[in-house]
Coordinates of C-alpha atoms and ligand atoms in Angstrom, one line a residue:
M1 CA -44.6 142.8 177.0
K2 CA -41.2 141.7 178.4
I3 CA -39.2 141.0 175.3
Q4 CA -37.7 143.8 173.2
I5 CA -35.1 143.8 170.4
L6 CA -31.7 145.1 171.4
S7 CA -30.5 148.3 170.0
D8 CA -27.8 147.9 167.3
E9 CA -25.3 149.4 169.7
M10 CA -26.1 147.0 172.4
A11 CA -26.0 144.1 170.0
S12 CA -22.6 145.0 168.7
R13 CA -21.3 145.4 172.2
I14 CA -22.5 141.9 173.1
A15 CA -21.0 140.5 169.9
A16 CA -17.8 142.4 170.7
G17 CA -17.7 140.6 174.0
E18 CA -17.1 137.4 172.2
V19 CA -14.6 138.6 169.7
V20 CA -12.7 141.1 171.7
E21 CA -12.1 139.6 175.1
R22 CA -8.9 141.5 175.9
P23 CA -6.3 143.7 174.1
A24 CA -4.6 140.7 172.8
S25 CA -7.8 139.6 170.9
A26 CA -7.8 142.9 169.1
V27 CA -4.2 142.5 168.2
K28 CA -4.9 139.0 166.9
E29 CA -7.8 140.2 164.7
L30 CA -5.8 143.0 163.3
I31 CA -2.8 140.9 162.4
E32 CA -5.2 138.4 160.7
N33 CA -6.6 141.2 158.6
S34 CA -3.1 142.3 157.6
L35 CA -2.2 138.7 156.7
D36 CA -5.4 138.3 154.7
A37 CA -4.4 141.5 152.9
S38 CA -1.1 139.8 151.9
A39 CA 1.1 142.1 154.0
T40 CA 4.8 141.3 154.3
E41 CA 5.5 143.7 157.1
I42 CA 3.3 144.0 160.1
F43 CA 4.3 146.4 162.8
I44 CA 2.5 146.4 166.1
S45 CA 2.9 149.0 168.7
V46 CA 1.1 149.0 172.0
E47 CA 1.0 151.2 175.1
K48 CA 0.2 150.2 178.6
S49 CA -0.2 146.6 177.6
G50 CA -2.7 147.6 175.0
T51 CA -5.2 149.2 177.3
S52 CA -4.1 152.7 176.3
S53 CA -3.4 152.1 172.6
I54 CA -2.8 149.5 170.0
R55 CA -1.5 150.2 166.5
V56 CA -1.1 147.7 163.8
S57 CA 0.4 149.0 160.4
D58 CA 0.8 146.8 157.4
N59 CA 2.0 147.2 153.8
G60 CA -0.8 145.1 152.5
E61 CA -3.2 145.7 149.6
G62 CA -5.1 148.5 151.4
M63 CA -8.7 149.5 151.0
A64 CA -10.6 151.6 148.5
P65 CA -12.6 154.4 150.2
E66 CA -15.9 152.6 149.6
D67 CA -14.5 149.5 151.1
L68 CA -13.1 151.3 154.1
N69 CA -16.5 152.8 154.7
L70 CA -18.1 149.4 154.8
A71 CA -15.2 147.6 156.6
V72 CA -16.3 149.0 160.0
E73 CA -20.0 147.9 159.5
R74 CA -21.2 144.7 161.1
H75 CA -21.2 141.6 158.9
A76 CA -19.3 143.4 156.3
T77 CA -16.5 141.3 154.7
S78 CA -14.7 140.9 151.5
K79 CA -13.8 137.3 152.2
L80 CA -17.1 135.5 151.6
K81 CA -18.7 136.1 148.2
V82 CA -21.1 133.2 147.8
D83 CA -22.8 131.0 150.4
E84 CA -20.7 128.0 149.7
D85 CA -17.6 130.0 150.6
L86 CA -18.4 129.5 154.2
F87 CA -17.6 125.9 153.8
R88 CA -14.2 126.3 152.2
I89 CA -12.6 129.2 154.1
A90 CA -9.1 130.0 153.0
T91 CA -8.7 133.3 154.7
L92 CA -8.1 133.9 158.4
G93 CA -11.1 136.2 158.7
F94 CA -14.6 135.7 157.3
R95 CA -17.0 136.8 159.9
G96 CA -16.9 140.5 159.2
E97 CA -17.0 141.2 162.9
A98 CA -13.6 142.3 164.1
L99 CA -13.6 146.0 163.0
P100 CA -17.1 146.8 164.1
S101 CA -16.7 144.9 167.3
I102 CA -13.5 146.8 168.1
G103 CA -15.1 150.0 167.0
S104 CA -18.0 149.5 169.4
V105 CA -15.8 149.2 172.5
S106 CA -13.0 151.6 171.8
K107 CA -11.9 154.7 169.8
L108 CA -10.9 153.2 166.5
Q109 CA -9.1 154.9 163.6
V110 CA -8.4 153.2 160.3
V111 CA -6.2 154.7 157.7
S112 CA -5.8 152.9 154.4
R113 CA -4.3 153.6 151.0
L114 CA -4.4 151.5 147.9
P115 CA -1.3 151.1 145.8
N116 CA -1.1 153.6 142.9
T117 CA -3.2 156.2 144.6
P118 CA -1.9 159.5 145.9
T119 CA -3.7 159.8 149.2
A120 CA -4.9 157.7 152.1
Q121 CA -8.3 157.8 153.6
K122 CA -9.0 158.0 157.4
L123 CA -12.1 156.8 159.2
C124 CA -12.9 157.0 162.9
V125 CA -15.3 155.0 164.9
E126 CA -15.9 155.9 168.6
G127 CA -18.0 153.6 170.8
G128 CA -19.8 152.3 167.7
K129 CA -20.4 155.7 166.1
K130 CA -18.9 156.1 162.7
G131 CA -17.3 159.5 161.9
E132 CA -16.6 161.1 158.5
M133 CA -14.1 159.8 156.0
L134 CA -11.2 162.3 155.4
P135 CA -8.2 162.2 153.1
T136 CA -4.9 162.0 154.9
A137 CA -1.2 161.3 154.1
A138 CA 0.0 157.8 154.7
A139 CA 2.0 155.0 153.2
V140 CA 0.4 152.3 151.0
G141 CA -1.3 149.7 153.2
T142 CA -3.4 149.9 156.3
S143 CA -2.8 151.3 159.7
I144 CA -5.3 150.8 162.4
E145 CA -5.2 152.4 165.8
I146 CA -7.3 151.4 168.8
K147 CA -7.3 153.8 171.7
E148 CA -8.8 153.2 175.2
I149 CA -10.2 149.8 174.5
F150 CA -13.2 149.1 176.7
F151 CA -13.6 152.7 177.6
N152 CA -17.4 152.3 177.4
T153 CA -17.6 148.8 178.9
P154 CA -16.2 149.2 182.4
A155 CA -17.2 145.7 183.4
R156 CA -15.0 144.3 180.8
R157 CA -12.2 146.5 181.8
K158 CA -12.4 145.2 185.3
F159 CA -11.8 141.7 184.1
L160 CA -8.5 142.5 182.6
K161 CA -5.5 141.0 184.3
A162 CA -2.3 142.6 185.5
P163 CA -0.6 144.6 182.8
A164 CA 2.2 142.1 182.6
T165 CA -0.3 139.3 181.9
E166 CA -2.1 141.3 179.2
L167 CA 1.2 142.1 177.6
S168 CA 2.2 138.4 177.6
H169 CA -1.1 137.6 175.9
I170 CA -0.2 140.1 173.2
C171 CA 3.2 138.6 172.8
D172 CA 1.6 135.1 172.5
A173 CA -0.7 136.3 169.9
V174 CA 2.1 137.8 167.8
N175 CA 4.3 134.8 168.2
R176 CA 1.7 132.4 167.0
M177 CA 1.1 134.3 163.9
A178 CA 4.8 134.8 163.4
L179 CA 5.4 131.0 163.6
A180 CA 2.9 130.4 160.8
Y181 CA 4.1 133.2 158.6
P182 CA 8.0 133.1 158.7
G183 CA 8.1 135.1 155.5
V184 CA 6.4 138.1 157.1
H185 CA 8.4 140.7 159.1
F186 CA 6.7 141.2 162.5
R187 CA 7.7 143.8 164.9
L188 CA 6.2 144.5 168.3
E189 CA 6.9 147.5 170.4
H190 CA 5.6 148.2 173.9
D191 CA 5.7 151.7 175.4
G192 CA 8.3 152.6 172.8
R193 CA 10.6 149.6 173.4
T194 CA 11.0 146.9 170.8
V195 CA 9.9 143.6 172.4
A196 CA 10.2 141.5 169.3
D197 CA 11.6 142.1 165.8
Y198 CA 11.3 139.0 163.5
V199 CA 12.7 139.9 160.2
S200 CA 11.3 137.8 157.2
V201 CA 13.1 134.4 156.9
N202 CA 12.7 131.8 154.3
D203 CA 13.0 128.8 156.6
G204 CA 10.4 128.1 159.3
Q205 CA 13.3 126.8 161.4
D206 CA 14.8 130.2 161.5
R207 CA 11.6 131.7 162.7
L208 CA 11.8 129.2 165.6
Y209 CA 15.1 130.7 166.7
Q210 CA 13.6 134.2 166.6
V211 CA 10.5 133.3 168.5
F212 CA 11.7 130.7 171.0
G213 CA 15.3 131.7 171.3
R214 CA 18.3 129.4 170.8
E215 CA 18.0 127.2 173.8
I216 CA 14.6 125.7 172.8
A217 CA 14.9 126.1 169.0
K218 CA 18.1 124.1 168.8
G219 CA 16.3 121.1 170.3
L220 CA 13.6 121.0 167.7
A221 CA 13.8 118.9 164.6
A222 CA 11.9 119.5 161.4
F223 CA 9.4 116.8 160.2
D224 CA 7.3 116.5 157.1
W225 CA 4.5 114.0 156.5
R226 CA 1.9 113.5 153.8
Q227 CA -0.8 111.0 153.2
G228 CA -3.4 111.7 150.5
E229 CA -4.9 115.1 151.1
L230 CA -3.6 115.5 154.6
A231 CA -0.2 116.9 155.2
A232 CA 1.5 117.6 158.5
H233 CA 4.9 119.4 158.9
G234 CA 6.5 121.3 161.6
F235 CA 9.1 120.9 164.4
L236 CA 9.3 118.7 167.4
S237 CA 11.4 117.9 170.4
S238 CA 12.7 114.4 170.8
A239 CA 12.2 112.8 174.1
P240 CA 14.6 114.2 176.6
L241 CA 13.4 117.8 176.1
S242 CA 10.1 118.2 177.8
F243 CA 8.1 120.7 179.8
P244 CA 5.7 120.5 182.6
N245 CA 2.9 122.1 180.6
A246 CA 1.8 122.5 177.0
R247 CA 3.3 126.0 176.7
Y248 CA 5.4 124.9 173.7
L249 CA 2.8 122.9 172.0
Y250 CA 1.4 124.8 169.1
T251 CA -1.1 123.5 166.6
F252 CA -2.1 125.2 163.4
V253 CA -4.7 124.1 160.8
N254 CA -4.2 125.7 157.4
R255 CA -1.9 128.2 159.1
R256 CA -4.5 129.2 161.6
Y257 CA -3.6 128.7 165.2
V258 CA -6.1 126.6 167.0
R259 CA -6.5 125.0 170.4
D260 CA -7.9 121.7 169.5
K261 CA -8.3 118.8 171.8
V262 CA -8.2 116.3 169.0
L263 CA -4.9 117.6 167.7
T264 CA -3.3 117.9 171.0
H265 CA -4.3 114.4 172.0
A266 CA -3.0 113.1 168.7
V267 CA 0.4 114.8 169.2
L268 CA 0.8 113.4 172.7
Q269 CA -0.3 110.0 171.5
G270 CA 2.4 110.2 168.8
Y271 CA 4.9 110.5 171.6
E272 CA 3.5 107.3 173.0
T273 CA 5.5 106.3 176.0
L274 CA 8.4 108.6 175.5
L275 CA 7.3 111.2 177.9
M276 CA 6.8 110.9 181.6
K277 CA 3.3 111.5 182.9
G278 CA 2.6 115.2 183.1
Q279 CA 5.4 116.2 180.8
Y280 CA 4.7 117.8 177.5
P281 CA 6.9 118.1 174.4
A282 CA 7.7 121.2 172.3
V283 CA 5.8 120.8 169.1
V284 CA 4.9 123.2 166.3
L285 CA 2.5 121.4 164.1
F286 CA 1.2 122.7 160.9
L287 CA -1.7 120.6 159.5
Q288 CA -2.8 121.1 156.0
V289 CA -6.4 120.0 155.4
P290 CA -8.5 120.7 152.3
F291 CA -10.5 123.8 153.1
G292 CA -13.8 122.0 152.6
E293 CA -12.8 119.3 155.2
V294 CA -12.6 121.7 158.2
D295 CA -15.2 124.0 159.7
V296 CA -13.6 127.0 161.1
N297 CA -16.9 128.7 161.9
V298 CA -17.5 127.2 165.4
H299 CA -15.9 129.7 167.7
P300 CA -16.3 133.5 167.7
A301 CA -12.6 134.1 168.0
K302 CA -11.9 131.3 165.6
F303 CA -9.7 129.4 168.1
E304 CA -11.5 126.1 167.5
V305 CA -12.2 124.1 164.4
R306 CA -14.2 121.0 163.6
F307 CA -12.9 118.3 161.3
R308 CA -15.2 116.5 159.0
R309 CA -13.2 113.3 159.5
Q310 CA -11.9 113.7 162.9
S311 CA -10.6 110.3 163.5
D312 CA -8.6 110.3 160.2
V313 CA -7.0 113.6 161.3
H314 CA -6.2 112.2 164.7
E315 CA -4.7 109.1 163.2
A316 CA -2.7 111.1 160.6
V317 CA -1.2 113.4 163.2
A318 CA -0.3 110.7 165.6
R319 CA 1.4 108.8 162.8
A320 CA 3.3 111.9 161.6
I321 CA 4.7 112.5 165.0
R322 CA 5.5 108.9 165.7
Q323 CA 7.3 108.6 162.4
A324 CA 9.2 111.8 163.0
L325 CA 10.3 110.6 166.4
R326 CA 11.4 107.3 165.1
Q327 CA 13.4 109.0 162.4
E328 CA 15.0 111.2 164.9
A329 CA 16.0 108.3 167.1
K330 CA 17.6 106.6 164.2
E331 CA 19.3 109.5 162.6
P332 CA 19.5 112.3 165.1
G333 CA 20.3 115.6 163.4
P334 CA 22.6 118.2 165.0
R335 CA 19.6 119.3 167.1
S336 CA 19.6 116.2 169.3
G337 CA 23.2 116.7 170.1
A338 CA 22.2 120.0 171.6
I339 CA 19.5 118.4 173.7
S340 CA 21.9 116.0 175.2
S341 CA 23.8 118.9 176.7
S342 CA 21.3 118.3 179.6
S343 CA 22.3 115.7 182.0
F344 CA 20.5 113.0 180.1
S345 CA 22.6 112.5 177.1
G346 CA 22.7 109.5 174.9
V347 CA 20.0 109.9 172.3
R348 CA 22.6 111.3 169.9
E349 CA 24.6 108.2 170.4
V350 CA 22.0 105.6 169.9
A351 CA 23.0 104.1 166.7
L352 CA 20.5 101.5 165.6
P353 CA 22.1 98.3 164.5
Y354 CA 19.9 97.5 161.5
G355 CA 19.1 99.4 158.4
L356 CA 15.4 99.2 159.0
S357 CA 13.5 100.0 162.0
A358 CA 12.7 96.7 163.5
R359 CA 9.4 98.2 164.7
T360 CA 6.9 98.4 162.1
A361 CA 4.5 101.2 161.7
P362 CA 1.0 100.4 160.5
D363 CA 1.7 102.5 157.4
N364 CA 4.8 100.6 156.5
P365 CA 4.8 97.2 155.1
A366 CA 5.9 95.0 158.0
P367 CA 9.3 93.4 157.8
T368 CA 8.8 90.0 159.3
Y369 CA 10.2 89.3 162.7
G370 CA 12.5 86.7 161.3
N371 CA 14.4 88.7 158.8
V372 CA 15.6 91.2 161.4
F373 CA 17.7 88.5 162.9
T374 CA 19.0 87.0 159.7
L375 CA 20.9 90.2 158.8
P376 CA 24.7 89.7 158.9
P377 CA 26.3 90.6 162.1
R378 CA 27.8 94.1 162.0
A379 CA 31.4 94.9 161.9
A380 CA 32.9 95.8 165.3
A381 CA 33.5 99.3 164.1
Q382 CA 29.7 100.0 163.8
E383 CA 29.1 98.4 167.2
G384 CA 25.9 99.6 168.8
F385 CA 26.0 102.4 171.3
Y386 CA 25.2 100.3 174.3
S387 CA 27.4 97.3 173.3
S388 CA 30.3 99.6 172.8
M389 CA 30.3 100.5 176.4
R390 CA 32.7 98.8 178.9
V391 CA 30.7 97.3 181.8
L392 CA 32.5 98.2 185.0
G393 CA 30.0 96.6 187.3
Q394 CA 26.7 96.7 189.1
I395 CA 25.8 98.8 192.1
L396 CA 22.9 98.7 194.6
G397 CA 21.5 95.7 192.9
C398 CA 19.9 97.7 190.2
Y399 CA 22.3 100.0 188.3
L400 CA 24.9 99.1 185.7
V401 CA 28.0 101.3 185.8
C402 CA 29.7 101.6 182.4
A403 CA 32.4 103.5 180.7
S404 CA 31.1 105.1 177.5
S405 CA 32.9 107.1 174.8
Q406 CA 31.6 110.2 176.4
G407 CA 32.4 109.4 180.0
L408 CA 30.4 107.6 182.6
A409 CA 27.1 105.9 181.9
L410 CA 24.6 104.6 184.4
I411 CA 21.8 102.3 183.3
D412 CA 18.7 101.5 185.3
Q413 CA 18.5 97.8 184.8
H414 CA 14.8 97.6 185.6
A415 CA 13.9 100.4 183.2
A416 CA 16.1 98.8 180.5
H417 CA 14.6 95.4 180.9
E418 CA 11.1 96.9 180.7
R419 CA 12.0 98.8 177.6
V420 CA 13.4 95.8 175.9
A421 CA 10.4 93.6 176.9
F422 CA 8.0 96.4 175.7
E423 CA 9.7 96.7 172.3
K424 CA 9.9 92.9 171.8
L425 CA 6.2 92.6 172.5
R426 CA 5.4 95.5 170.3
R427 CA 7.3 94.0 167.4
Q428 CA 5.5 90.8 167.9
M429 CA 2.1 92.6 168.1
D430 CA 2.9 94.6 164.9
A431 CA 3.8 91.4 163.1
G432 CA 0.5 90.0 164.3
K433 CA 2.0 87.3 166.4
V434 CA 2.7 87.5 170.0
A435 CA 4.7 84.5 171.2
M436 CA 2.6 82.6 173.7
Q437 CA 3.4 80.0 176.3
N438 CA 0.7 77.4 177.1
L439 CA 0.2 76.7 180.7
L440 CA 0.3 73.0 181.7
I441 CA -2.1 73.7 184.5
P442 CA -4.5 76.5 183.7
Q443 CA -4.7 79.2 186.3
T444 CA -8.1 80.6 187.2
V445 CA -8.9 84.3 187.7
R446 CA -12.0 85.2 189.6
L447 CA -13.8 88.3 188.5
S448 CA -16.7 90.4 189.5
A449 CA -19.9 90.4 187.4
G450 CA -18.9 93.6 185.8
E451 CA -15.4 92.3 185.0
M452 CA -16.8 89.1 183.6
M453 CA -18.9 91.1 181.1
L454 CA -16.1 93.3 180.1
L455 CA -13.7 90.3 179.6
E456 CA -16.3 88.6 177.5
Q457 CA -16.1 91.5 175.0
K458 CA -12.4 91.9 175.2
L459 CA -11.3 88.2 174.7
D460 CA -10.1 89.0 171.1
V461 CA -8.1 91.9 172.2
L462 CA -6.5 89.9 175.0
R463 CA -5.7 87.2 172.5
R464 CA -3.8 89.7 170.4
F465 CA -1.7 90.3 173.5
G466 CA -1.0 86.6 174.0
F467 CA -3.6 85.8 176.5
D468 CA -5.9 82.8 175.9
L469 CA -8.8 82.6 178.3
E470 CA -11.9 80.5 178.5
P471 CA -14.9 80.8 180.7
F472 CA -14.6 78.7 183.9
G473 CA -17.9 78.7 185.7
P474 CA -20.1 81.8 186.3
D475 CA -17.5 84.0 188.0
A476 CA -14.1 82.9 186.6
Y477 CA -12.0 82.5 183.6
A478 CA -9.3 79.9 183.0
I479 CA -6.0 81.2 181.8
H480 CA -4.6 78.7 179.2
S481 CA -1.8 80.8 177.7
V482 CA 0.1 84.0 178.4
P483 CA 2.7 86.0 176.5
A484 CA 5.9 84.0 176.4
L485 CA 7.7 87.0 177.7
L486 CA 6.1 86.8 181.2
P487 CA 8.0 85.0 183.8
E488 CA 6.4 82.1 185.6
G489 CA 4.1 83.2 188.4
D490 CA 0.6 84.2 189.2
Y491 CA -1.0 85.6 186.1
S492 CA -4.4 86.4 187.5
Q493 CA -3.2 89.8 188.6
V494 CA -2.0 90.9 185.2
V495 CA -5.1 89.6 183.6
R496 CA -7.2 91.5 186.0
Q497 CA -5.3 94.7 185.4
M498 CA -5.6 94.2 181.7
V499 CA -9.4 93.9 182.0
A500 CA -9.5 97.0 184.1
D501 CA -7.3 98.9 181.7
L502 CA -9.4 97.7 178.7
A503 CA -12.5 98.9 180.3
E504 CA -11.4 102.4 179.3
V505 CA -11.1 101.6 175.6
D506 CA -14.4 102.6 174.1
T507 CA -13.6 104.0 170.7
S508 CA -11.3 102.4 168.2
S509 CA -9.3 105.5 167.7
K510 CA -8.0 105.1 171.2
L511 CA -7.2 101.5 170.8
R512 CA -3.7 101.9 169.6
E513 CA -2.8 104.1 172.5
H514 CA -4.3 101.7 174.9
L515 CA -2.5 98.8 173.3
E516 CA 0.7 100.6 174.0
D517 CA -0.3 101.1 177.6
R518 CA -1.2 97.5 178.0
L519 CA 2.1 96.5 176.4
A520 CA 3.7 98.6 179.1
T521 CA 1.7 96.8 181.7
I522 CA 2.8 93.4 180.5
A523 CA 6.4 94.6 180.1
C524 CA 6.3 95.8 183.6
H525 CA 5.1 92.4 184.9
S526 CA 7.7 90.6 182.8
V527 CA 10.5 92.1 184.8
I528 CA 11.7 90.7 188.0
R529 CA 11.3 93.6 190.3
A530 CA 13.5 92.6 193.2
N531 CA 17.0 93.8 193.0
R532 CA 19.1 91.2 191.6
M533 CA 22.8 90.7 191.0
L534 CA 23.5 90.3 187.3
E535 CA 26.3 88.1 185.8
M536 CA 28.6 89.9 183.4
D537 CA 27.1 88.0 180.4
E538 CA 23.6 89.0 181.5
M539 CA 24.7 92.6 181.6
R540 CA 26.3 92.4 178.1
A541 CA 23.1 90.7 176.8
L542 CA 20.9 93.5 178.2
L543 CA 23.2 96.1 176.5
S544 CA 23.0 94.4 173.2
D545 CA 19.2 94.0 173.5
L546 CA 19.1 97.8 174.1
D547 CA 21.0 98.3 170.8
Q548 CA 18.3 96.5 168.9
I549 CA 15.4 98.6 169.8
D550 CA 14.2 102.1 169.0
F551 CA 13.8 104.7 171.8
A552 CA 16.1 102.7 174.0
T553 CA 16.8 105.7 176.2
Q554 CA 13.5 105.5 178.2
C555 CA 11.4 102.9 179.8
P556 CA 7.8 102.5 178.6
H557 CA 6.7 104.7 181.5
G558 CA 9.0 107.4 180.3
R559 CA 11.7 107.0 183.0
P560 CA 15.2 107.3 181.6
V561 CA 17.0 104.1 181.0
L562 CA 20.4 105.8 180.7
I563 CA 22.1 108.7 182.4
E564 CA 25.4 109.7 180.9
I565 CA 27.8 112.0 182.5
S566 CA 30.3 113.4 180.1
R567 CA 33.9 114.4 180.6
D568 CA 32.9 118.0 180.6
E569 CA 30.3 117.5 183.3
L570 CA 32.8 115.4 185.4
E571 CA 35.4 118.2 185.0
R572 CA 32.8 120.7 186.1
M573 CA 31.8 118.6 189.1
F574 CA 35.4 118.3 190.2
K575 CA 35.9 122.0 189.5
R576 CA 38.7 121.4 187.1
V577 CA 36.9 123.8 184.9
V578 CA 34.4 126.5 185.8
Ligands
ADP1 P1 -13.2 139.8 158.3 O1 -11.7 139.9 158.4 O2 -13.9 138.8 158.9 O3 -13.6 140.0 156.8 P2 -13.1 142.4 159.7 O4 -14.1 143.2 160.4 O5 -11.9 141.9 160.4 O6 -13.8 141.1 159.0 O7 -12.6 143.3 158.4 C1 -13.6 143.7 157.5 C2 -13.0 143.9 156.1 O8 -12.2 145.0 156.1 C3 -12.2 142.7 155.6 O9 -13.0 141.7 154.9 C4 -11.2 143.4 154.6 O10 -11.8 143.5 153.4 C5 -11.1 144.8 155.2 N1 -9.8 145.0 156.0 C6 -9.7 144.9 157.3 N2 -8.4 145.1 157.7 C7 -7.7 145.2 156.5 C8 -6.3 145.4 156.2 N3 -5.4 145.5 157.2 N4 -6.0 145.5 154.9 C9 -6.9 145.5 153.9 N5 -8.2 145.3 154.1 C10 -8.6 145.2 155.4
MG2 MG1 -10.8 140.1 160.3

């Protein structure tokens, strides 16, 4: 006989391997337990990056002696009562695995005292062996100590990273919880030194300052969005603040930190074309979903979730982000001013000329294209940001040099044209009508068999973009019309590129994003690439066009349209001030 049933001890160690990967995992589990016990103070103290000891004390509801005795057993939990509970989990824990797992790979001591009882009880577990429960003196709440984690699993110990890395994982774990629970006081000490001390605050924004520090926190704006049972709120950076990785991208579902591809993708899609490729925003997203709509039991460490209606969630999050960004571009709060202290300033200054956003979101009733332009002209005093600049000239055939109220402004004319074209097209698309131009002499575009098949399926989509095509023999299409925005020329290239791009669109949830990318493709083709001298009235027209669009500070590929150098910066450059 080859097969044998594992001993309980071995089974727990294997289970522990999934739940407790490193000291930070233990810290996370203990904090979750404290939060589930409604603690308002959670103090964490670790030694040697958690490898020597981890202590988490809380002022939560504590455990009765009988409960304490059971708490360290496998599959023992107070959080699931009836079977259905598993499908509407409202607590952070529910697997009943953390304490026994930790107990099987360390020397664990749990001390707990209920309110209104004179003494606390203490229980030790060492390498999975439970000791005797003893009365002891302690404050109300629970205090858990883990010594010598992985002392009996040397293989696991070997996989630990450098102490600094393990410590940073612990900090991350604490920070994530702290972001979701601003009302809870968190303190983290390492080798006797206080690493973090986040006193309880009422406002999530104040917690951002505690966790991220001023530099980052001041660049984040609050947002709040709700549709039916889905609600999303949180904080986000507007375009100029970005990072080369997703380090500042936090997603929470029902206050549980998760790493979820769908959510991350939706957030990035919300930013549309505002970020350069490879750049990430800072976002703290709290998604509130009915408990029954999300399955949290898909990952042993509960880092992943599954949504029942994944595409609705994706759509909702992308919308929430997009709307928040649009709002920020229109009415930048004090935060954006802070962002513009970097060398790209201007967002703060972008005053949109019209009361309503000319761009229509699918969730808003669409103002028609026409009425945007029938609004009365604005008084000179409220002149748009771009129009208010004095054009000094053009240099190198592609930059406008202007005097702005702040100082010197440089505008990349190619990026600006592209952004304007992009926004015009997008408005037309949103209004369901892209202006087309009919070609007197249709052009033909020859395609491979694969491309022919693809194009056949995408004719409708292409028509939405303003391309009207008809089959022309076995290996070609005739182009009858193109978007009015495109300058005269050879259109076969842009059509071919559109077909190639559209090949990647398989699911409808991605369509919107792809439409945006395609718009960018068209916008890019619509711009005369070669450097060209502009007449003064052309420059003025471009500036006033920029005033009429959202997000005017970046081209659709995320390159900046505008670089502003303020008086301060000039004075610093000339060393008038230091
Ligand atoms: P789970 O959190 O999945 O229920 P755990 O093994 O983490 O499983 O904890 C087991 C049980 O011990 C919990 O259900 C809870 O009743 C109790 N418990 C653990 N930590 C605490 C704490 N800090 N305060 C109060 N009760 C706790
Ligand atoms: Mg737990």
